[in-house]
mmCIF file of N, CA and C in Angstrom:
data_model
loop_
_atom_site.group_PDB
_atom_site.id
_atom_site.type_symbol
_atom_site.label_atom_id
_atom_site.label_comp_id
_atom_site.label_asym_id
_atom_site.label_seq_id
_atom_site.Cartn_x
_atom_site.Cartn_y
_atom_site.Cartn_z
ATOM 1 N N MET A 1 152.072 80.339 81.727
ATOM 2 C CA MET A 1 151.153 81.342 80.890
ATOM 3 C C MET A 1 149.777 80.350 80.599
ATOM 4 N N SER A 2 148.768 80.882 80.278
ATOM 5 C CA SER A 2 147.490 80.418 80.067
ATOM 6 C C SER A 2 147.332 80.533 78.475
ATOM 7 N N ASN A 3 146.307 79.261 78.180
ATOM 8 C CA ASN A 3 146.258 79.228 76.649
ATOM 9 C C ASN A 3 144.808 80.147 76.382
ATOM 10 N N TYR A 4 144.584 80.687 77.266
ATOM 11 C CA TYR A 4 143.011 81.359 77.110
ATOM 12 C C TYR A 4 143.741 82.982 76.715
ATOM 13 N N PRO A 5 142.722 83.634 75.872
ATOM 14 C CA PRO A 5 143.137 84.977 75.612
ATOM 15 C C PRO A 5 142.446 85.884 76.800
ATOM 16 N N SER A 6 143.255 86.915 77.373
ATOM 17 C CA SER A 6 142.604 87.712 78.086
ATOM 18 C C SER A 6 141.382 88.393 78.149
ATOM 19 N N VAL A 7 140.339 88.346 78.745
ATOM 20 C CA VAL A 7 139.072 89.040 78.469
ATOM 21 C C VAL A 7 139.133 90.492 78.739
ATOM 22 N N GLN A 8 138.432 91.042 78.111
ATOM 23 C CA GLN A 8 138.448 92.606 78.324
ATOM 24 C C GLN A 8 136.683 92.763 78.413
ATOM 25 N N LYS A 9 136.429 93.656 79.335
ATOM 26 C CA LYS A 9 135.141 93.869 79.581
ATOM 27 C C LYS A 9 134.724 95.432 78.578
ATOM 28 N N ASN A 10 133.828 95.335 77.935
ATOM 29 C CA ASN A 10 133.634 96.542 76.827
ATOM 30 C C ASN A 10 132.589 97.189 77.462
ATOM 31 N N GLU A 11 132.854 98.418 77.461
ATOM 32 C CA GLU A 11 132.157 99.720 77.876
ATOM 33 C C GLU A 11 131.110 99.624 77.094
ATOM 34 N N PRO A 12 129.572 100.075 77.851
ATOM 35 C CA PRO A 12 128.453 100.319 76.622
ATOM 36 C C PRO A 12 129.107 101.444 76.065
ATOM 37 N N ALA A 13 128.129 101.772 74.779
ATOM 38 C CA ALA A 13 128.420 102.653 73.769
ATOM 39 C C ALA A 13 127.698 104.104 74.270
ATOM 40 N N THR A 14 126.568 103.930 75.073
ATOM 41 C CA THR A 14 125.999 104.823 75.825
ATOM 42 C C THR A 14 125.580 104.407 77.212
ATOM 43 N N GLU A 15 125.542 105.481 77.978
ATOM 44 C CA GLU A 15 125.241 105.448 79.461
ATOM 45 C C GLU A 15 123.862 105.303 79.583
ATOM 46 N N PRO A 16 123.187 104.193 80.500
ATOM 47 C CA PRO A 16 121.807 104.258 80.554
ATOM 48 C C PRO A 16 121.258 105.537 81.316
ATOM 49 N N MET A 17 120.312 105.794 80.432
ATOM 50 C CA MET A 17 119.497 107.263 81.095
ATOM 51 C C MET A 17 118.665 107.054 82.070
ATOM 52 N N GLU A 18 119.046 106.474 83.033
ATOM 53 C CA GLU A 18 117.983 106.544 84.493
ATOM 54 C C GLU A 18 118.230 107.381 85.488
ATOM 55 N N LYS A 19 117.323 108.460 85.561
ATOM 56 C CA LYS A 19 117.315 109.233 86.673
ATOM 57 C C LYS A 19 116.695 108.787 87.835
ATOM 58 N N PRO A 20 116.982 109.152 89.050
ATOM 59 C CA PRO A 20 116.329 108.756 90.316
ATOM 60 C C PRO A 20 115.039 109.668 90.568
ATOM 61 N N ALA A 21 114.202 108.838 91.046
ATOM 62 C CA ALA A 21 112.980 109.501 91.696
ATOM 63 C C ALA A 21 113.133 110.462 92.519
ATOM 64 N N PRO A 22 112.308 111.584 92.445
ATOM 65 C CA PRO A 22 113.035 112.630 93.453
ATOM 66 C C PRO A 22 112.289 112.518 94.657
ATOM 67 N N GLN A 23 113.060 112.619 95.820
ATOM 68 C CA GLN A 23 112.622 112.257 96.970
ATOM 69 C C GLN A 23 111.756 113.140 97.848
ATOM 70 N N GLY A 24 110.903 113.752 97.380
ATOM 71 C CA GLY A 24 110.313 115.101 98.211
ATOM 72 C C GLY A 24 109.091 114.532 98.984
ATOM 73 N N GLY A 25 108.475 115.303 99.462
ATOM 74 C CA GLY A 25 107.518 114.924 100.658
ATOM 75 C C GLY A 25 106.272 114.589 99.718
ATOM 76 N N GLY A 26 106.060 115.127 98.605
ATOM 77 C CA GLY A 26 104.742 114.928 98.142
ATOM 78 C C GLY A 26 104.678 113.087 97.699
ATOM 79 N N ARG A 27 105.913 112.310 97.712
ATOM 80 C CA ARG A 27 105.729 111.071 97.346
ATOM 81 C C ARG A 27 105.193 110.498 98.745
ATOM 82 N N VAL A 28 105.561 110.998 99.833
ATOM 83 C CA VAL A 28 105.477 110.380 101.260
ATOM 84 C C VAL A 28 104.019 110.725 101.616
ATOM 85 N N LEU A 29 103.543 111.774 101.025
ATOM 86 C CA LEU A 29 102.029 112.606 101.453
ATOM 87 C C LEU A 29 101.068 111.393 100.806
ATOM 88 N N VAL A 30 101.399 111.365 99.230
ATOM 89 C CA VAL A 30 100.678 110.576 98.291
ATOM 90 C C VAL A 30 100.292 109.084 99.113
ATOM 91 N N PHE A 31 101.740 108.543 99.430
ATOM 92 C CA PHE A 31 102.056 107.183 99.898
ATOM 93 C C PHE A 31 101.135 106.961 101.059
ATOM 94 N N CYS A 32 100.905 108.076 101.872
ATOM 95 C CA CYS A 32 100.156 107.922 103.485
ATOM 96 C C CYS A 32 98.573 108.250 103.093
ATOM 97 N N LEU A 33 98.347 108.971 102.002
ATOM 98 C CA LEU A 33 96.691 108.886 101.675
ATOM 99 C C LEU A 33 96.523 107.508 101.142
ATOM 100 N N SER A 34 97.147 106.666 100.413
ATOM 101 C CA SER A 34 96.933 105.579 99.742
ATOM 102 C C SER A 34 96.720 104.457 101.100
ATOM 103 N N LEU A 35 97.730 104.924 101.992
ATOM 104 C CA LEU A 35 97.443 103.937 103.114
ATOM 105 C C LEU A 35 96.426 104.187 104.116
ATOM 106 N N VAL A 36 95.587 105.158 104.069
ATOM 107 C CA VAL A 36 94.369 105.729 104.723
ATOM 108 C C VAL A 36 93.268 105.065 104.009
ATOM 109 N N VAL A 37 93.491 105.332 102.753
ATOM 110 C CA VAL A 37 92.276 104.587 101.654
ATOM 111 C C VAL A 37 92.113 102.954 102.077
ATOM 112 N N MET A 38 93.395 102.592 102.072
ATOM 113 C CA MET A 38 93.413 101.243 102.115
ATOM 114 C C MET A 38 92.839 100.805 103.511
ATOM 115 N N VAL A 39 93.311 101.213 104.564
ATOM 116 C CA VAL A 39 92.621 100.816 105.950
ATOM 117 C C VAL A 39 91.431 101.199 105.948
ATOM 118 N N LEU A 40 90.994 102.333 105.425
ATOM 119 C CA LEU A 40 89.487 102.682 105.654
ATOM 120 C C LEU A 40 88.546 101.758 104.857
ATOM 121 N N ILE A 41 89.308 100.940 103.696
ATOM 122 C CA ILE A 41 88.141 100.314 102.999
ATOM 123 C C ILE A 41 88.234 98.862 103.664
ATOM 124 N N THR A 42 89.699 98.204 104.070
ATOM 125 C CA THR A 42 89.641 96.876 105.036
ATOM 126 C C THR A 42 89.049 96.949 106.201
ATOM 127 N N ALA A 43 89.130 98.135 107.056
ATOM 128 C CA ALA A 43 88.589 98.030 108.548
ATOM 129 C C ALA A 43 86.951 98.494 108.355
ATOM 130 N N TRP A 44 86.700 99.207 107.413
ATOM 131 C CA TRP A 44 85.341 99.652 107.697
ATOM 132 C C TRP A 44 84.596 99.754 105.926
ATOM 133 N N PRO A 45 84.255 98.466 105.406
ATOM 134 C CA PRO A 45 83.772 98.373 104.055
ATOM 135 C C PRO A 45 82.225 98.813 103.862
ATOM 136 N N HIS A 46 81.633 99.106 105.058
ATOM 137 C CA HIS A 46 80.389 99.787 105.086
ATOM 138 C C HIS A 46 80.240 101.035 104.788
ATOM 139 N N PHE A 47 81.809 101.782 104.746
ATOM 140 C CA PHE A 47 81.848 102.981 104.142
ATOM 141 C C PHE A 47 81.136 103.492 102.904
ATOM 142 N N PHE A 48 81.209 102.429 101.884
ATOM 143 C CA PHE A 48 80.383 102.553 100.656
ATOM 144 C C PHE A 48 79.301 102.165 100.498
ATOM 145 N N GLY A 49 78.492 101.741 101.722
ATOM 146 C CA GLY A 49 76.967 101.578 101.887
ATOM 147 C C GLY A 49 76.917 100.577 102.550
ATOM 148 N N THR A 50 75.611 100.422 103.276
ATOM 149 C CA THR A 50 75.151 99.642 104.413
ATOM 150 C C THR A 50 75.033 97.846 103.497
ATOM 151 N N THR A 51 74.270 98.077 102.662
ATOM 152 C CA THR A 51 73.769 96.671 101.742
ATOM 153 C C THR A 51 74.310 96.938 100.578
ATOM 154 N N PRO A 52 74.794 95.511 99.773
ATOM 155 C CA PRO A 52 75.132 95.508 98.639
ATOM 156 C C PRO A 52 74.254 96.259 97.280
ATOM 157 N N ASP A 53 72.895 96.664 97.792
ATOM 158 C CA ASP A 53 72.258 97.313 96.933
ATOM 159 C C ASP A 53 72.068 98.944 96.902
ATOM 160 N N THR A 54 72.831 99.248 98.114
ATOM 161 C CA THR A 54 73.016 100.816 98.360
ATOM 162 C C THR A 54 74.543 101.186 98.200
ATOM 163 N N MET A 55 75.269 100.136 97.815
ATOM 164 C CA MET A 55 76.979 100.137 97.969
ATOM 165 C C MET A 55 77.203 100.949 96.566
ATOM 166 N N ASP A 56 78.244 102.036 96.548
ATOM 167 C CA ASP A 56 78.313 102.596 95.210
ATOM 168 C C ASP A 56 79.706 102.064 94.757
ATOM 169 N N HIS A 57 79.403 101.075 93.898
ATOM 170 C CA HIS A 57 80.483 100.223 93.253
ATOM 171 C C HIS A 57 81.618 101.246 92.440
ATOM 172 N N ASN A 58 81.043 102.116 91.512
ATOM 173 C CA ASN A 58 81.635 103.094 90.859
ATOM 174 C C ASN A 58 82.665 104.141 91.672
ATOM 175 N N ALA A 59 82.006 104.284 92.649
ATOM 176 C CA ALA A 59 82.879 105.388 93.703
ATOM 177 C C ALA A 59 83.772 104.383 94.078
ATOM 178 N N ALA A 60 83.897 103.180 94.668
ATOM 179 C CA ALA A 60 84.891 102.189 94.957
ATOM 180 C C ALA A 60 85.984 101.904 93.916
ATOM 181 N N MET A 61 85.489 101.777 92.707
ATOM 182 C CA MET A 61 86.246 101.566 91.698
ATOM 183 C C MET A 61 87.369 102.588 91.542
ATOM 184 N N VAL A 62 86.756 103.884 91.448
ATOM 185 C CA VAL A 62 87.589 105.013 91.117
ATOM 186 C C VAL A 62 88.397 105.270 92.616
ATOM 187 N N LEU A 63 88.006 105.206 93.823
ATOM 188 C CA LEU A 63 88.957 105.296 94.953
ATOM 189 C C LEU A 63 89.993 104.336 94.983
ATOM 190 N N MET A 64 90.035 103.015 94.645
ATOM 191 C CA MET A 64 90.935 102.168 94.629
ATOM 192 C C MET A 64 91.805 102.383 93.413
ATOM 193 N N LEU A 65 91.277 102.857 92.401
ATOM 194 C CA LEU A 65 92.190 103.205 91.247
ATOM 195 C C LEU A 65 93.294 104.395 91.604
ATOM 196 N N GLY A 66 92.776 105.257 92.466
ATOM 197 C CA GLY A 66 93.525 106.118 92.952
ATOM 198 C C GLY A 66 94.494 105.943 94.004
ATOM 199 N N MET A 67 93.943 104.999 94.939
ATOM 200 C CA MET A 67 94.809 104.450 95.650
ATOM 201 C C MET A 67 95.922 103.479 95.259
ATOM 202 N N SER A 68 95.709 102.527 94.253
ATOM 203 C CA SER A 68 96.633 101.995 93.490
ATOM 204 C C SER A 68 97.510 102.929 92.677
ATOM 205 N N CYS A 69 97.282 103.959 91.929
ATOM 206 C CA CYS A 69 97.916 104.840 91.546
ATOM 207 C C CYS A 69 98.909 105.698 92.452
ATOM 208 N N GLY A 70 98.198 105.763 93.509
ATOM 209 C CA GLY A 70 99.079 106.369 94.974
ATOM 210 C C GLY A 70 100.332 105.443 95.285
ATOM 211 N N PHE A 71 100.156 104.375 95.285
ATOM 212 C CA PHE A 71 100.898 103.620 95.881
ATOM 213 C C PHE A 71 102.329 103.208 94.999
ATOM 214 N N VAL A 72 101.747 103.017 93.668
ATOM 215 C CA VAL A 72 102.853 103.357 92.779
ATOM 216 C C VAL A 72 103.685 104.347 92.761
ATOM 217 N N TYR A 73 103.139 105.572 92.911
ATOM 218 C CA TYR A 73 103.981 107.156 92.749
ATOM 219 C C TYR A 73 104.520 106.896 94.196
ATOM 220 N N GLY A 74 103.825 106.703 95.038
ATOM 221 C CA GLY A 74 104.634 106.737 96.227
ATOM 222 C C GLY A 74 105.896 105.792 96.659
ATOM 223 N N ILE A 75 106.181 104.697 95.781
ATOM 224 C CA ILE A 75 107.210 103.731 96.234
ATOM 225 C C ILE A 75 108.228 104.404 95.398
ATOM 226 N N GLY A 76 108.052 105.322 94.684
ATOM 227 C CA GLY A 76 109.255 105.913 93.520
ATOM 228 C C GLY A 76 109.474 105.169 92.430
ATOM 229 N N PHE A 77 108.129 104.478 91.740
ATOM 230 C CA PHE A 77 108.448 103.988 90.401
ATOM 231 C C PHE A 77 107.979 105.236 89.450
ATOM 232 N N THR A 78 109.027 105.281 88.530
ATOM 233 C CA THR A 78 108.624 106.136 87.550
ATOM 234 C C THR A 78 108.481 105.373 85.916
ATOM 235 N N PRO A 79 107.483 105.184 85.670
ATOM 236 C CA PRO A 79 107.462 104.712 84.133
ATOM 237 C C PRO A 79 107.919 105.811 83.365
ATOM 238 N N LYS A 80 108.609 104.553 81.986
ATOM 239 C CA LYS A 80 109.295 105.623 80.977
ATOM 240 C C LYS A 80 108.127 105.810 80.062
ATOM 241 N N LEU A 81 107.164 105.443 79.722
ATOM 242 C CA LEU A 81 106.304 105.604 78.819
ATOM 243 C C LEU A 81 105.204 107.072 79.297
ATOM 244 N N ARG A 82 105.072 108.077 78.364
ATOM 245 C CA ARG A 82 104.631 109.319 79.194
ATOM 246 C C ARG A 82 103.118 109.034 79.546
ATOM 247 N N LEU A 83 102.070 108.127 78.836
ATOM 248 C CA LEU A 83 100.891 107.786 79.302
ATOM 249 C C LEU A 83 100.778 107.368 80.682
ATOM 250 N N TRP A 84 101.631 106.140 80.882
ATOM 251 C CA TRP A 84 101.774 105.824 82.016
ATOM 252 C C TRP A 84 102.559 106.844 83.508
ATOM 253 N N ARG A 85 103.322 107.384 82.808
ATOM 254 C CA ARG A 85 103.701 108.425 83.720
ATOM 255 C C ARG A 85 102.851 109.566 84.247
ATOM 256 N N TRP A 86 102.002 109.687 83.230
ATOM 257 C CA TRP A 86 101.186 110.718 83.551
ATOM 258 C C TRP A 86 99.954 109.852 84.517
ATOM 259 N N LEU A 87 99.433 108.918 84.381
ATOM 260 C CA LEU A 87 98.543 107.940 84.839
ATOM 261 C C LEU A 87 98.928 107.819 86.696
ATOM 262 N N PHE A 88 100.440 107.387 86.193
ATOM 263 C CA PHE A 88 100.887 106.971 87.901
ATOM 264 C C PHE A 88 101.579 108.430 88.512
ATOM 265 N N SER A 89 100.864 109.507 88.475
ATOM 266 C CA SER A 89 101.501 110.804 89.007
ATOM 267 C C SER A 89 100.982 110.960 90.224
ATOM 268 N N GLY A 90 101.385 111.487 90.990
ATOM 269 C CA GLY A 90 100.542 112.226 92.392
ATOM 270 C C GLY A 90 99.667 113.016 92.122
ATOM 271 N N TRP A 91 99.455 113.844 90.952
ATOM 272 C CA TRP A 91 98.278 114.470 91.016
ATOM 273 C C TRP A 91 97.209 113.651 90.444
ATOM 274 N N SER A 92 97.370 112.836 89.565
ATOM 275 C CA SER A 92 96.478 111.874 89.085
ATOM 276 C C SER A 92 95.779 111.019 90.229
ATOM 277 N N ALA A 93 96.751 110.331 91.280
ATOM 278 C CA ALA A 93 96.345 109.965 92.253
ATOM 279 C C ALA A 93 95.483 110.646 93.443
ATOM 280 N N ILE A 94 95.832 111.826 93.474
ATOM 281 C CA ILE A 94 94.942 112.453 94.392
ATOM 282 C C ILE A 94 93.992 112.821 94.106
ATOM 283 N N GLY A 95 93.794 113.324 92.522
ATOM 284 C CA GLY A 95 92.367 113.291 91.808
ATOM 285 C C GLY A 95 91.775 112.512 91.936
ATOM 286 N N LEU A 96 92.051 111.043 91.802
ATOM 287 C CA LEU A 96 90.975 109.907 91.485
ATOM 288 C C LEU A 96 90.505 109.696 93.004
ATOM 289 N N MET A 97 91.504 109.858 94.068
ATOM 290 C CA MET A 97 90.981 109.767 95.324
ATOM 291 C C MET A 97 89.877 110.658 95.626
ATOM 292 N N LEU A 98 89.935 111.909 95.413
ATOM 293 C CA LEU A 98 89.044 112.946 95.890
ATOM 294 C C LEU A 98 87.807 112.556 94.958
ATOM 295 N N LEU A 99 88.354 112.204 93.594
ATOM 296 C CA LEU A 99 87.035 112.055 92.735
ATOM 297 C C LEU A 99 85.873 110.778 93.310
ATOM 298 N N GLY A 100 86.709 110.047 94.015
ATOM 299 C CA GLY A 100 85.959 108.774 94.410
ATOM 300 C C GLY A 100 85.284 109.119 95.814
ATOM 301 N N LEU A 101 85.617 109.981 96.612
ATOM 302 C CA LEU A 101 85.032 110.540 97.738
ATOM 303 C C LEU A 101 84.001 111.419 97.302
ATOM 304 N N LEU A 102 84.020 112.222 96.194
ATOM 305 C CA LEU A 102 83.074 112.914 95.830
ATOM 306 C C LEU A 102 81.750 112.291 95.175
ATOM 307 N N MET A 103 82.249 111.114 94.379
ATOM 308 C CA MET A 103 81.109 110.297 94.105
ATOM 309 C C MET A 103 80.382 109.774 95.104
ATOM 310 N N LEU A 104 80.947 109.397 96.364
ATOM 311 C CA LEU A 104 80.554 109.071 97.508
ATOM 312 C C LEU A 104 79.354 110.028 98.006
ATOM 313 N N TRP A 105 79.731 111.154 98.132
ATOM 314 C CA TRP A 105 79.194 111.969 99.119
ATOM 315 C C TRP A 105 77.968 112.715 98.239
ATOM 316 N N MET A 106 78.163 112.825 96.847
ATOM 317 C CA MET A 106 77.099 113.274 96.072
ATOM 318 C C MET A 106 75.940 112.147 95.865
ATOM 319 N N LYS A 107 76.008 111.080 96.173
ATOM 320 C CA LYS A 107 75.011 110.203 95.865
ATOM 321 C C LYS A 107 73.965 110.340 96.416
#
């Protein structure tokens, strides 16, 4: 016999409420669009303009914000706070990327 009391594992009072991210084609599409934007910006930076004076930095910022949101949504991360869930949704990522492209073409 040992002198130590038996150790009991206590069950948590409530189960954690984590629901898995949906594995739909939308996440894959948004992730692939983000990859295309990343490769476009990396391989061809003159997409935003030929000289620093003609580059549209606002469009680049909006396009890269959409790309970042697309990566977060595409890998399956779902924030708990409603504001962050809305910002990192697929719709906002696609909308920001389209807005950035529209800003470039309207210049």
